[in-house]
Coordinates of C-alpha atoms in Angstrom, one line a residue:
Chain A
M1 CA 0.0 0.0 0.0
K2 CA 1.3 3.4 -1.0
K3 CA 2.2 5.7 1.9
P4 CA 0.5 9.2 1.9
P5 CA 3.1 11.9 1.1
R6 CA 4.7 13.5 4.2
P7 CA 3.8 17.2 4.7
S8 CA 6.6 19.5 3.7
V9 CA 8.3 21.9 6.2
G10 CA 6.4 24.8 4.6
E11 CA 3.1 23.1 5.1
V12 CA 4.0 22.3 8.7
S13 CA 5.1 25.9 9.3
L14 CA 2.0 27.4 7.7
G15 CA -0.1 25.0 9.8
L16 CA 1.7 26.3 12.9
V17 CA 0.9 29.9 12.0
I18 CA -2.8 29.1 11.3
G19 CA -3.0 26.7 14.3
L20 CA -1.8 29.3 16.8
F21 CA -4.4 31.8 15.6
L22 CA -7.2 29.2 15.8
A23 CA -5.9 28.1 19.2
A24 CA -6.2 31.7 20.5
L25 CA -9.7 31.9 19.2
L26 CA -10.5 28.6 20.8
V27 CA -9.1 29.7 24.1
L28 CA -11.3 32.8 24.0
L29 CA -14.4 30.8 23.0
A30 CA -13.8 28.2 25.7
S31 CA -13.2 30.9 28.4
S32 CA -16.2 33.1 27.4
L33 CA -18.7 30.2 27.3
G34 CA -20.2 28.5 30.3
L35 CA -23.2 27.8 32.4
Q36 CA -25.2 30.6 34.0
A37 CA -27.7 30.3 36.8
V38 CA -30.5 32.7 35.7
D39 CA -33.6 33.5 37.9
A40 CA -37.1 34.1 36.7
A41 CA -36.5 37.9 36.2
G42 CA -33.5 37.1 33.9
H43 CA -30.8 38.1 36.5
V44 CA -27.6 36.1 36.3
L45 CA -27.0 34.6 39.8
K46 CA -23.7 32.8 39.1
T47 CA -21.5 31.8 36.2
W48 CA -19.2 28.9 35.6
D49 CA -16.4 28.5 33.0
L50 CA -16.7 25.9 30.3
A51 CA -14.4 23.4 32.1
S52 CA -16.4 23.5 35.3
S53 CA -19.6 23.4 33.3
V54 CA -18.6 20.2 31.6
F55 CA -16.4 18.4 34.1
E56 CA -17.9 19.5 37.4
R57 CA -21.6 19.4 36.4
A58 CA -22.6 17.7 39.6
G59 CA -21.1 20.5 41.7
V60 CA -22.9 23.1 39.6
E61 CA -26.2 21.3 40.0
A62 CA -25.5 20.9 43.8
W63 CA -25.0 24.7 44.1
Q64 CA -28.2 25.3 42.1
S65 CA -30.3 23.0 44.3
E66 CA -28.8 24.5 47.5
H67 CA -28.8 28.2 46.7
A68 CA -31.3 28.9 43.9
P69 CA -33.6 25.9 43.2
Q70 CA -36.0 28.1 41.2
S71 CA -33.2 29.2 38.8
Q72 CA -32.4 27.8 35.4
L73 CA -29.0 26.7 34.1
V74 CA -28.3 28.0 30.6
L75 CA -25.2 27.8 28.4
A76 CA -24.3 31.4 27.5
V77 CA -21.5 33.8 26.6
H78 CA -20.4 35.7 29.8
L79 CA -20.8 39.2 28.6
V80 CA -20.9 41.8 31.4
P81 CA -23.6 44.5 31.3
G82 CA -22.4 47.6 29.5
T83 CA -20.5 45.7 26.8
A84 CA -22.8 47.2 24.1
S85 CA -22.1 50.7 25.3
S86 CA -18.4 50.0 25.3
L87 CA -18.6 48.8 21.8
L88 CA -20.6 51.9 20.8
A89 CA -18.0 54.1 22.6
S90 CA -15.2 52.5 20.6
L91 CA -17.1 53.1 17.4
A92 CA -18.0 56.7 18.3
I93 CA -14.4 57.6 19.0
L94 CA -13.4 56.0 15.7
V95 CA -16.0 58.1 13.8
A96 CA -14.9 61.3 15.5
A97 CA -11.3 60.5 14.8
L98 CA -12.0 59.7 11.2
A99 CA -13.8 63.1 10.8
V100 CA -10.4 64.7 11.6
A101 CA -8.1 62.2 10.0
L102 CA -9.8 61.7 6.6
P103 CA -9.6 65.4 5.4
L104 CA -6.1 65.8 6.7
G105 CA -4.8 62.5 5.4
F106 CA -6.5 62.8 2.0
G107 CA -5.3 66.3 1.5
T108 CA -1.8 65.4 2.5
A109 CA -1.7 62.3 0.3
L110 CA -3.2 64.2 -2.7
Y111 CA -0.7 67.0 -2.4
L112 CA 2.4 64.8 -1.9
G113 CA 1.3 62.1 -4.4
H114 CA -0.4 64.1 -7.2
F115 CA 0.1 67.9 -7.0
A116 CA 3.6 68.4 -5.6
K117 CA 6.6 68.4 -7.9
R118 CA 9.5 66.0 -7.0
S119 CA 11.7 67.8 -4.6
R120 CA 13.8 67.2 -1.5
L121 CA 11.2 68.8 0.7
R122 CA 8.5 66.5 -0.7
N123 CA 10.8 63.5 -0.1
L124 CA 11.5 64.7 3.4
A125 CA 7.7 65.1 4.2
T126 CA 7.0 61.6 2.7
G127 CA 9.9 60.1 4.7
M128 CA 8.7 61.7 7.9
L129 CA 5.1 60.4 7.5
D130 CA 6.5 56.9 6.7
F131 CA 8.5 57.2 9.9
V132 CA 5.5 58.1 12.0
A133 CA 3.2 55.6 10.4
D134 CA 5.1 52.6 11.8
L135 CA 5.5 54.1 15.3
P136 CA 4.0 52.3 18.2
P137 CA 0.7 53.9 19.2
I138 CA 1.9 54.5 22.7
V139 CA 4.3 57.1 21.4
I140 CA 1.5 59.1 19.9
G141 CA -0.5 58.6 23.1
L142 CA 2.4 59.9 25.1
V143 CA 2.1 63.3 23.3
V144 CA -1.6 63.7 24.2
F145 CA -0.8 62.5 27.7
G146 CA 1.9 65.3 28.0
V147 CA -0.4 68.0 26.5
F148 CA -3.2 67.1 29.0
S149 CA -0.8 66.9 31.9
R150 CA 0.4 70.4 31.1
A151 CA -3.2 71.5 30.8
G152 CA -3.9 70.2 34.3
G153 CA -5.2 66.7 33.7
Q154 CA -8.5 67.7 32.1
A155 CA -8.9 64.4 30.4
E156 CA -11.0 63.3 33.4
A157 CA -13.8 65.7 32.5
T158 CA -16.3 64.2 30.1
F159 CA -15.9 66.5 27.2
W160 CA -12.1 66.4 27.5
A161 CA -12.1 62.7 27.8
W162 CA -13.9 62.3 24.5
F163 CA -11.9 65.0 22.9
S164 CA -8.5 63.6 24.0
A165 CA -9.6 60.1 22.9
A166 CA -10.7 61.2 19.5
L167 CA -7.6 63.4 19.1
V168 CA -5.1 60.6 20.0
V169 CA -6.9 58.2 17.6
A170 CA -7.0 60.8 14.9
L171 CA -3.2 61.5 15.2
Y172 CA -2.6 57.7 15.0
L173 CA -4.9 57.4 11.9
V174 CA -3.6 60.3 9.8
P175 CA -0.3 58.6 8.6
A176 CA -2.3 55.4 7.9
V177 CA -4.8 57.4 5.8
V178 CA -1.9 59.1 4.0
R179 CA -0.3 55.8 3.2
A180 CA -3.5 54.2 2.0
V181 CA -4.3 57.1 -0.4
E182 CA -0.7 57.2 -1.6
V183 CA -0.6 53.5 -2.3
G184 CA -4.0 53.8 -4.0
I185 CA -2.9 56.6 -6.3
E186 CA 0.3 54.8 -7.1
S187 CA -1.7 51.7 -8.1
V188 CA -3.4 53.6 -11.0
P189 CA -1.4 53.3 -14.2
L190 CA 0.6 56.5 -14.9
E191 CA -0.4 56.3 -18.6
L192 CA -3.9 57.1 -17.6
R193 CA -2.9 60.4 -16.0
H194 CA -0.5 61.3 -18.9
A195 CA -3.2 60.5 -21.5
A196 CA -5.8 62.7 -19.8
Q197 CA -3.3 65.5 -19.4
A198 CA -2.3 65.2 -23.1
L199 CA -6.0 65.6 -23.9
G200 CA -6.1 68.8 -22.0
V201 CA -7.9 67.7 -18.8
G202 CA -6.8 69.5 -15.6
P203 CA -5.3 67.7 -12.6
W204 CA -8.4 67.9 -10.5
P205 CA -10.8 66.4 -13.1
V206 CA -8.3 63.6 -13.8
L207 CA -8.1 62.9 -10.0
R208 CA -11.8 63.1 -9.4
D209 CA -13.2 61.3 -12.4
R210 CA -10.5 58.6 -13.0
M211 CA -7.8 58.3 -10.5
L212 CA -9.8 58.3 -7.2
P213 CA -12.5 55.9 -8.4
E214 CA -9.8 53.6 -9.8
A215 CA -7.8 53.8 -6.6
A216 CA -10.8 53.5 -4.3
P217 CA -10.6 49.6 -4.1
V218 CA -7.1 50.1 -2.6
I219 CA -7.8 53.2 -0.5
I220 CA -11.0 52.1 1.3
P221 CA -9.6 48.7 2.4
G222 CA -6.4 50.4 3.6
I223 CA -8.4 52.9 5.7
L224 CA -10.7 50.2 7.1
N225 CA -7.8 48.0 8.0
A226 CA -6.3 51.0 9.9
C227 CA -9.6 51.4 11.7
A228 CA -9.6 47.7 12.6
R229 CA -6.1 48.2 14.1
V230 CA -6.9 51.3 16.0
V231 CA -10.2 50.1 17.4
G232 CA -8.4 47.3 19.2
D233 CA -5.7 49.4 20.7
A234 CA -5.9 49.7 24.5
A235 CA -2.6 51.3 25.3
I236 CA -3.4 54.8 24.0
M237 CA -6.7 55.0 25.9
I238 CA -5.1 53.8 29.1
L239 CA -2.2 56.2 28.6
I240 CA -4.3 59.3 28.3
G241 CA -6.3 58.2 31.4
S242 CA -9.5 58.4 29.6
T243 CA -12.6 57.7 31.7
I244 CA -14.5 56.4 28.6
R245 CA -15.1 52.7 28.6
T246 CA -14.1 51.1 25.3
L247 CA -13.9 47.4 24.6
P248 CA -10.1 47.1 25.1
I249 CA -10.3 49.1 28.3
D250 CA -13.0 46.7 29.5
I251 CA -10.7 43.8 28.8
V252 CA -7.8 45.2 30.7
G253 CA -10.0 46.2 33.6
L254 CA -11.5 42.7 33.9
A255 CA -8.1 41.0 33.5
R256 CA -6.8 43.0 36.5
Q257 CA -9.2 41.0 38.8
P258 CA -8.8 37.4 37.7
E259 CA -9.7 35.9 41.1
A260 CA -13.2 37.5 40.9
G261 CA -14.0 35.2 38.0
S262 CA -13.8 38.0 35.5
M263 CA -11.7 36.2 32.9
G264 CA -14.9 34.8 31.2
P265 CA -16.4 38.3 30.6
A266 CA -12.9 39.5 29.5
A267 CA -12.7 36.7 27.0
A268 CA -16.2 37.5 25.8
S269 CA -15.2 41.1 25.2
A270 CA -12.0 40.0 23.5
L271 CA -14.0 37.7 21.2
L272 CA -16.3 40.7 20.4
L273 CA -13.3 42.7 19.5
V274 CA -12.0 40.0 17.2
V275 CA -15.4 39.9 15.5
L276 CA -15.4 43.7 15.1
M277 CA -11.9 43.5 13.6
L278 CA -13.0 40.7 11.2
G279 CA -16.1 42.8 10.4
F280 CA -13.9 45.7 9.3
R281 CA -11.7 43.4 7.2
V282 CA -14.7 41.7 5.5
A283 CA -16.3 45.2 4.9
A284 CA -13.0 46.3 3.4
R285 CA -13.0 43.4 1.1
I286 CA -16.7 43.6 0.1
I287 CA -16.5 47.4 -0.5
G288 CA -13.2 47.2 -2.3
K289 CA -14.2 44.4 -4.6
N290 CA -17.9 44.5 -5.3
Y291 CA -19.5 47.8 -4.5
I292 CA -16.9 50.1 -6.0
G293 CA -16.1 47.7 -8.8
A294 CA -19.7 47.6 -9.8
R295 CA -20.2 51.4 -9.6
T296 CA -17.1 52.3 -11.5
A297 CA -17.2 51.8 -15.3
K298 CA -14.2 49.7 -16.3
P299 CA -11.7 51.6 -18.3
P300 CA -10.9 50.2 -21.8
Y301 CA -7.5 48.8 -20.7
K302 CA -9.2 46.7 -18.1
Q303 CA -12.0 45.5 -20.4
G304 CA -9.6 43.9 -22.8
I305 CA -9.5 44.1 -26.5
P306 CA -11.9 41.6 -28.3
G307 CA -10.0 39.1 -30.4
W308 CA -6.7 40.0 -28.7
M309 CA -5.0 37.3 -26.5
Chain B
M1 CA -19.4 60.8 -28.2
R2 CA -20.6 62.9 -25.3
Q3 CA -17.5 62.3 -23.4
A4 CA -15.3 63.1 -26.4
S5 CA -17.0 66.5 -26.8
R6 CA -16.1 67.5 -23.2
L7 CA -12.4 67.2 -23.9
P8 CA -10.8 70.5 -24.7
G9 CA -8.3 68.8 -27.1
P10 CA -4.6 69.3 -27.6
G11 CA -3.4 72.9 -27.3
A12 CA -6.5 74.2 -25.5
R13 CA -6.6 75.5 -21.9
P14 CA -6.8 72.5 -19.6
A15 CA -10.4 71.9 -18.3
G16 CA -11.1 72.4 -14.6
Q17 CA -8.2 74.7 -13.9
G18 CA -10.0 76.8 -11.3
A19 CA -11.1 73.8 -9.3
S20 CA -7.6 72.3 -9.6
R21 CA -6.1 75.4 -8.2
S22 CA -8.5 75.4 -5.2
I23 CA -8.0 71.7 -4.5
R24 CA -4.2 72.1 -4.8
G25 CA -4.3 74.9 -2.3
L26 CA -6.4 73.0 0.2
S27 CA -4.4 69.8 -0.1
A28 CA -1.2 71.9 0.3
A29 CA -2.6 73.4 3.5
A30 CA -3.5 69.9 4.7
A31 CA 0.0 68.6 3.9
V32 CA 1.6 71.5 5.7
L33 CA -0.7 71.1 8.8
T34 CA 0.0 67.3 8.9
V35 CA 3.8 67.8 8.6
L36 CA 3.8 70.5 11.3
L37 CA 1.7 68.3 13.5
V38 CA 4.2 65.5 13.1
V39 CA 7.2 67.8 13.8
A40 CA 5.4 69.3 16.8
C41 CA 4.7 65.8 18.3
L42 CA 8.3 64.7 17.8
A43 CA 9.7 68.0 19.2
F44 CA 7.3 67.8 22.2
I45 CA 8.5 64.3 23.1
F46 CA 12.1 65.5 22.8
A47 CA 11.5 68.7 24.8
E48 CA 9.7 66.9 27.6
S49 CA 12.4 64.3 28.0
V50 CA 15.1 66.9 28.6
N51 CA 15.7 67.3 32.3
E52 CA 19.2 67.8 33.7
Q53 CA 18.3 65.8 36.9
L54 CA 18.0 62.7 34.7
F55 CA 21.6 62.7 33.6
Q56 CA 23.2 63.2 37.0
A57 CA 25.3 60.3 38.1
G58 CA 23.5 57.6 40.1
T59 CA 20.0 58.6 39.1
P60 CA 18.0 55.4 39.3
L61 CA 15.7 56.5 36.4
T62 CA 18.5 56.5 33.8
G63 CA 19.7 53.1 35.2
S64 CA 16.2 51.7 34.7
L65 CA 16.2 53.0 31.1
W66 CA 19.0 50.5 30.1
R67 CA 17.3 47.7 31.9
L68 CA 13.9 48.4 30.3
L69 CA 15.5 48.8 26.9
G70 CA 17.5 45.5 27.4
V71 CA 14.3 43.6 28.4
S72 CA 12.4 45.1 25.5
L73 CA 15.1 44.1 23.0
I74 CA 15.8 40.7 24.4
T75 CA 12.2 39.5 24.7
S76 CA 11.4 40.9 21.2
A77 CA 14.6 39.4 19.7
A78 CA 13.8 36.0 21.3
G79 CA 10.3 36.1 19.9
A80 CA 11.4 37.3 16.4
L81 CA 14.3 34.8 16.3
A82 CA 12.0 31.9 17.2
A83 CA 9.4 33.1 14.6
L84 CA 12.0 33.6 11.8
P85 CA 12.5 30.1 10.5
V86 CA 8.8 29.2 10.8
A87 CA 7.8 32.4 9.0
L88 CA 10.4 32.0 6.3
R89 CA 9.2 28.5 5.4
A90 CA 5.5 29.4 5.6
G91 CA 6.0 32.6 3.6
A92 CA 8.1 30.9 0.9
Y93 CA 5.6 28.0 0.8
L94 CA 2.7 30.4 0.3
A95 CA 4.5 32.4 -2.4
G96 CA 5.4 29.2 -4.2
R97 CA 1.9 27.8 -4.3
P98 CA 0.0 28.2 -7.5
D99 CA -2.5 31.1 -7.5
S100 CA -5.8 29.4 -6.5
R101 CA -8.8 30.1 -4.3
T102 CA -7.2 28.2 -1.4
T103 CA -4.0 30.2 -1.7
R104 CA -5.9 33.5 -1.7
L105 CA -7.9 32.3 1.3
L106 CA -4.7 31.3 3.2
V107 CA -3.1 34.7 2.4
R108 CA -6.2 36.5 3.7
F109 CA -6.1 34.3 6.8
I110 CA -2.5 35.2 7.5
D111 CA -3.2 38.9 6.9
T112 CA -6.1 38.7 9.4
A113 CA -4.1 36.9 12.0
S114 CA -1.4 39.6 11.8
G115 CA -4.0 42.2 12.7
V116 CA -5.2 40.6 15.9
P117 CA -5.0 43.2 18.7
T118 CA -2.3 42.7 21.3
V119 CA -4.8 43.0 24.1
V120 CA -6.6 39.9 22.7
L121 CA -3.3 37.9 22.5
G122 CA -2.2 39.1 25.9
L123 CA -5.5 38.0 27.4
C124 CA -5.3 34.5 25.8
L125 CA -1.8 34.1 27.2
S126 CA -3.0 35.3 30.6
I127 CA -5.8 32.7 30.6
L128 CA -3.3 30.0 29.8
V129 CA -0.7 31.2 32.4
L130 CA -3.0 31.8 35.3
P131 CA -3.8 28.1 36.0
L132 CA -0.1 27.3 35.8
I133 CA 0.6 30.0 38.4
A134 CA -2.2 28.7 40.6
A135 CA -0.7 25.2 40.4
D136 CA 2.8 26.3 41.2
Q137 CA 3.2 29.6 43.0
S138 CA 7.0 29.4 42.8
L139 CA 6.6 30.4 39.1
V140 CA 5.8 34.0 40.2
Q141 CA 9.1 34.2 42.1
T142 CA 11.3 32.6 39.4
P143 CA 13.3 35.4 37.8
F144 CA 13.1 34.5 34.1
V145 CA 9.6 33.0 33.8
P146 CA 7.8 36.3 33.1
G147 CA 10.4 37.2 30.5
I148 CA 10.0 33.8 28.8
A149 CA 6.2 34.2 28.8
I150 CA 6.6 37.7 27.2
S151 CA 9.0 36.2 24.5
L152 CA 6.4 33.5 23.8
G153 CA 3.8 36.2 23.5
N154 CA 6.0 38.1 21.0
F155 CA 6.5 34.9 19.1
V156 CA 2.8 34.3 18.7
Y157 CA 2.3 38.0 17.8
L158 CA 5.1 38.3 15.3
L159 CA 4.7 35.0 13.5
P160 CA 1.8 36.0 11.1
H161 CA 3.3 39.4 10.5
M162 CA 6.7 38.1 9.6
T163 CA 5.1 35.3 7.4
D164 CA 3.3 38.0 5.5
I165 CA 6.5 40.0 4.9
F166 CA 8.2 36.9 3.6
R167 CA 5.3 36.0 1.4
R168 CA 5.3 39.4 -0.2
R169 CA 9.0 39.4 -0.8
A170 CA 9.1 35.8 -2.1
A171 CA 6.2 36.6 -4.3
E172 CA 8.4 39.1 -6.1
V173 CA 10.4 36.2 -7.5
P174 CA 9.3 35.9 -11.1
R175 CA 6.7 33.2 -11.3
L176 CA 8.2 31.9 -14.5
A177 CA 11.4 31.1 -12.6
G178 CA 9.4 28.8 -10.3
A179 CA 7.5 27.3 -13.2
G180 CA 10.8 26.7 -15.0
A181 CA 12.3 25.0 -12.0
L182 CA 9.3 22.7 -11.8
A183 CA 9.4 22.0 -15.5
L184 CA 13.0 21.0 -15.3
G185 CA 12.1 18.3 -12.8
A186 CA 12.6 20.0 -9.4
D187 CA 9.9 19.3 -6.9
W188 CA 8.1 21.9 -4.7
R189 CA 10.5 21.4 -1.8
Q190 CA 13.6 22.0 -4.1
T191 CA 12.0 25.0 -5.8
V192 CA 11.3 26.6 -2.4
G193 CA 14.7 25.6 -0.9
F194 CA 16.9 26.6 -3.9
L195 CA 14.9 29.4 -5.5
Y196 CA 12.5 31.2 -3.1
L197 CA 14.6 31.0 0.1
P198 CA 17.9 32.2 -1.4
A199 CA 15.9 35.0 -3.1
S200 CA 14.6 36.1 0.3
R201 CA 17.9 36.6 2.1
K202 CA 17.5 40.4 2.5
A203 CA 13.9 39.8 3.3
S204 CA 14.8 37.7 6.3
T205 CA 16.8 40.6 7.7
A206 CA 14.0 43.0 6.8
A207 CA 11.4 40.8 8.5
F208 CA 13.6 40.3 11.6
A209 CA 14.0 44.1 11.9
A210 CA 10.3 44.7 11.4
G211 CA 9.4 42.0 13.9
L212 CA 11.9 43.4 16.4
A213 CA 10.4 46.9 16.0
R214 CA 6.9 45.5 16.4
G215 CA 7.8 43.4 19.4
V216 CA 9.5 46.4 21.1
G217 CA 6.5 48.6 20.4
Q218 CA 3.8 46.2 21.6
T219 CA 2.3 47.0 25.0
M220 CA -0.6 44.9 26.0
I221 CA 0.9 41.4 25.8
T222 CA 3.6 42.5 28.3
V223 CA 1.2 44.5 30.5
L224 CA -1.4 41.6 30.8
L225 CA 1.3 39.0 31.4
L226 CA 2.9 41.2 34.1
I227 CA -0.6 41.6 35.7
A228 CA -1.0 37.8 35.6
F229 CA 2.5 37.3 37.3
G230 CA 1.7 40.1 39.8
R231 CA 4.8 42.0 38.7
S232 CA 5.1 45.8 38.4
A233 CA 5.1 47.4 35.0
S234 CA 8.5 48.9 35.4
G235 CA 10.0 46.1 37.5
S236 CA 12.6 43.6 36.5
A237 CA 10.5 42.1 33.7
G238 CA 9.0 45.4 32.5
T239 CA 9.6 46.8 29.1
L240 CA 9.8 50.4 27.8
T241 CA 6.1 50.4 26.8
S242 CA 4.9 48.8 30.0
A243 CA 6.9 51.3 32.0
I244 CA 5.4 54.2 30.1
L245 CA 1.9 52.9 30.7
G246 CA 2.7 52.2 34.3
A247 CA 4.1 55.7 34.9
A248 CA 1.2 57.4 33.0
R249 CA -1.3 55.7 35.3
Q250 CA 0.1 57.7 38.2
S251 CA -0.6 61.4 38.1
L252 CA 2.8 62.8 37.2
E253 CA 3.7 66.4 37.6
P254 CA 5.2 68.0 34.5
G255 CA 8.9 68.9 35.0
T256 CA 9.5 66.2 37.7
P257 CA 12.3 63.6 37.0
E258 CA 9.6 60.8 36.8
Y259 CA 7.6 62.7 34.2
S260 CA 10.8 63.5 32.1
A261 CA 11.9 59.9 32.4
T262 CA 8.6 58.7 31.0
F263 CA 9.2 60.9 27.9
L264 CA 12.8 59.7 27.7
F265 CA 11.5 56.1 27.6
G266 CA 9.1 57.3 24.8
L267 CA 12.0 59.0 22.9
V268 CA 14.2 55.9 23.1
L269 CA 11.2 53.8 22.0
L270 CA 10.6 56.2 19.1
L271 CA 14.2 56.1 17.9
C272 CA 14.5 52.4 18.4
T273 CA 11.3 51.4 16.5
G274 CA 11.7 54.2 13.9
G275 CA 15.3 53.1 13.1
L276 CA 14.4 49.4 12.9
N277 CA 11.4 50.1 10.6
H278 CA 13.6 52.2 8.4
L279 CA 16.1 49.5 8.2
S280 CA 13.4 47.0 7.4
R281 CA 12.0 49.2 4.6
K282 CA 15.5 49.7 3.1
L283 CA 16.3 46.0 3.1
G284 CA 12.9 44.8 2.1
R285 CA 12.7 46.3 -1.3
G286 CA 12.6 43.6 -3.9
A287 CA 13.9 40.1 -4.1
D288 CA 17.7 39.4 -4.3
L289 CA 17.6 38.2 -7.9

């Protein structure tokens, strides 16, 4: 009998990369699921993790018959009350930050990538933005922390808490938006721009009618991926001492008290964060591929020439 | 026909000149504002970190800077070094695979895995570490255990990211070269081993540098593991990022040595990650063919 082929080192390595990611998801799922004792009014009386729910079922039922015989045991995800508002707060900060970062980032990228002539100053500006784009978010957060420390720790007041949170996220997003737009514009064939200019069309109509719609499938996923990254960042929010509860802050807060059985809710919030991140990535893909692709008329060089090739 | 009639034609005054000028002005203003903002941020960090008390002999804060930098670099380097061979093989394998639906799905999977927030990975590791600590309390007191756990966290965090870098670089190897090797009788393993891997020599250094920068810059894996081990953020197993976060949680008075030291940690972190990322970008351009 012929032996099945042995997996190559590459296959094993790839399996390890994928396996670790799946294992992390499995750990989160196993920690966030478990039995809950729920009374008639729907209040959760006690929760158990998945291991206890499966392997110590007798103990769980003993607790129920002793302490709350009227309650029901249900298998559920251990979300703490207020998770929905944390999720909304994360998204609200992101929207506010995008309102600042998009005009700034788009303007900068359009100028550096389309309008500005090649010069040392332009190269310096591009290099500087590249340098900042890869910096850890905590460095950006440190600036806002310093500014608010100088201003007397106003981040604790509600308006300042929202303002500082949006500001720090916007500062972090601007280089990412610039990079996404620059890469998008670079992805459009230069011949298209030259042909339009040769036909007497000005820079702005070329950009508006051809280059931006063509580049949109690259720009929008780039921005959405940056959003996915920033929405999961806890460090900058903790650093500025924001009083706003976002999902990552919730996770860290719950992880600080593991003996109180808060790892289950923390894992549930983390799972929600992963789902949110995946949502951004899927949206990026759908918008990039289908929506914009369907709305934009294909230029002749993409339609192909009949009878050729 | 309608479109053709809108074109001014060669020699005519370009269409949309007024709008172009306005947009150009607005975008120039945005570019100037962004660059000024970036310069102001960098200058602010530098200015806040200057404090003559920090550089006096025997100041404990400057002493802790070297320790924190050392722990940051060692734990990141350990994670990146462990991830390097695995990422190299996985990236080369993905680049060598024929373009199919499965390949595209795998690439997307790796891309998604590289974007998992550090707070999620940190929590996963904490969940795994806590029962071990509960079973053996001596783990908390053992000197190198938190550092090993942080290195392991960096390994898990950096692996998909470095795989993605290798895949991109190895994908720049002309596909016909791979097809030629296969046509001449080489199997997949030989094609990857003798074509894709040698073509990614510079990419390995680039991926290592990028991984190191990412590892040094990550915060939440370290912070959550330090919480699980009951260690202080700026203690013996603390890193630059955890120390910054730990210091910022206390209300620091501007101008005090502790405040300036926090900004000095930030400045060192900025220079370290910026330099490593620059090196990675320089080395990572194109395959070595």
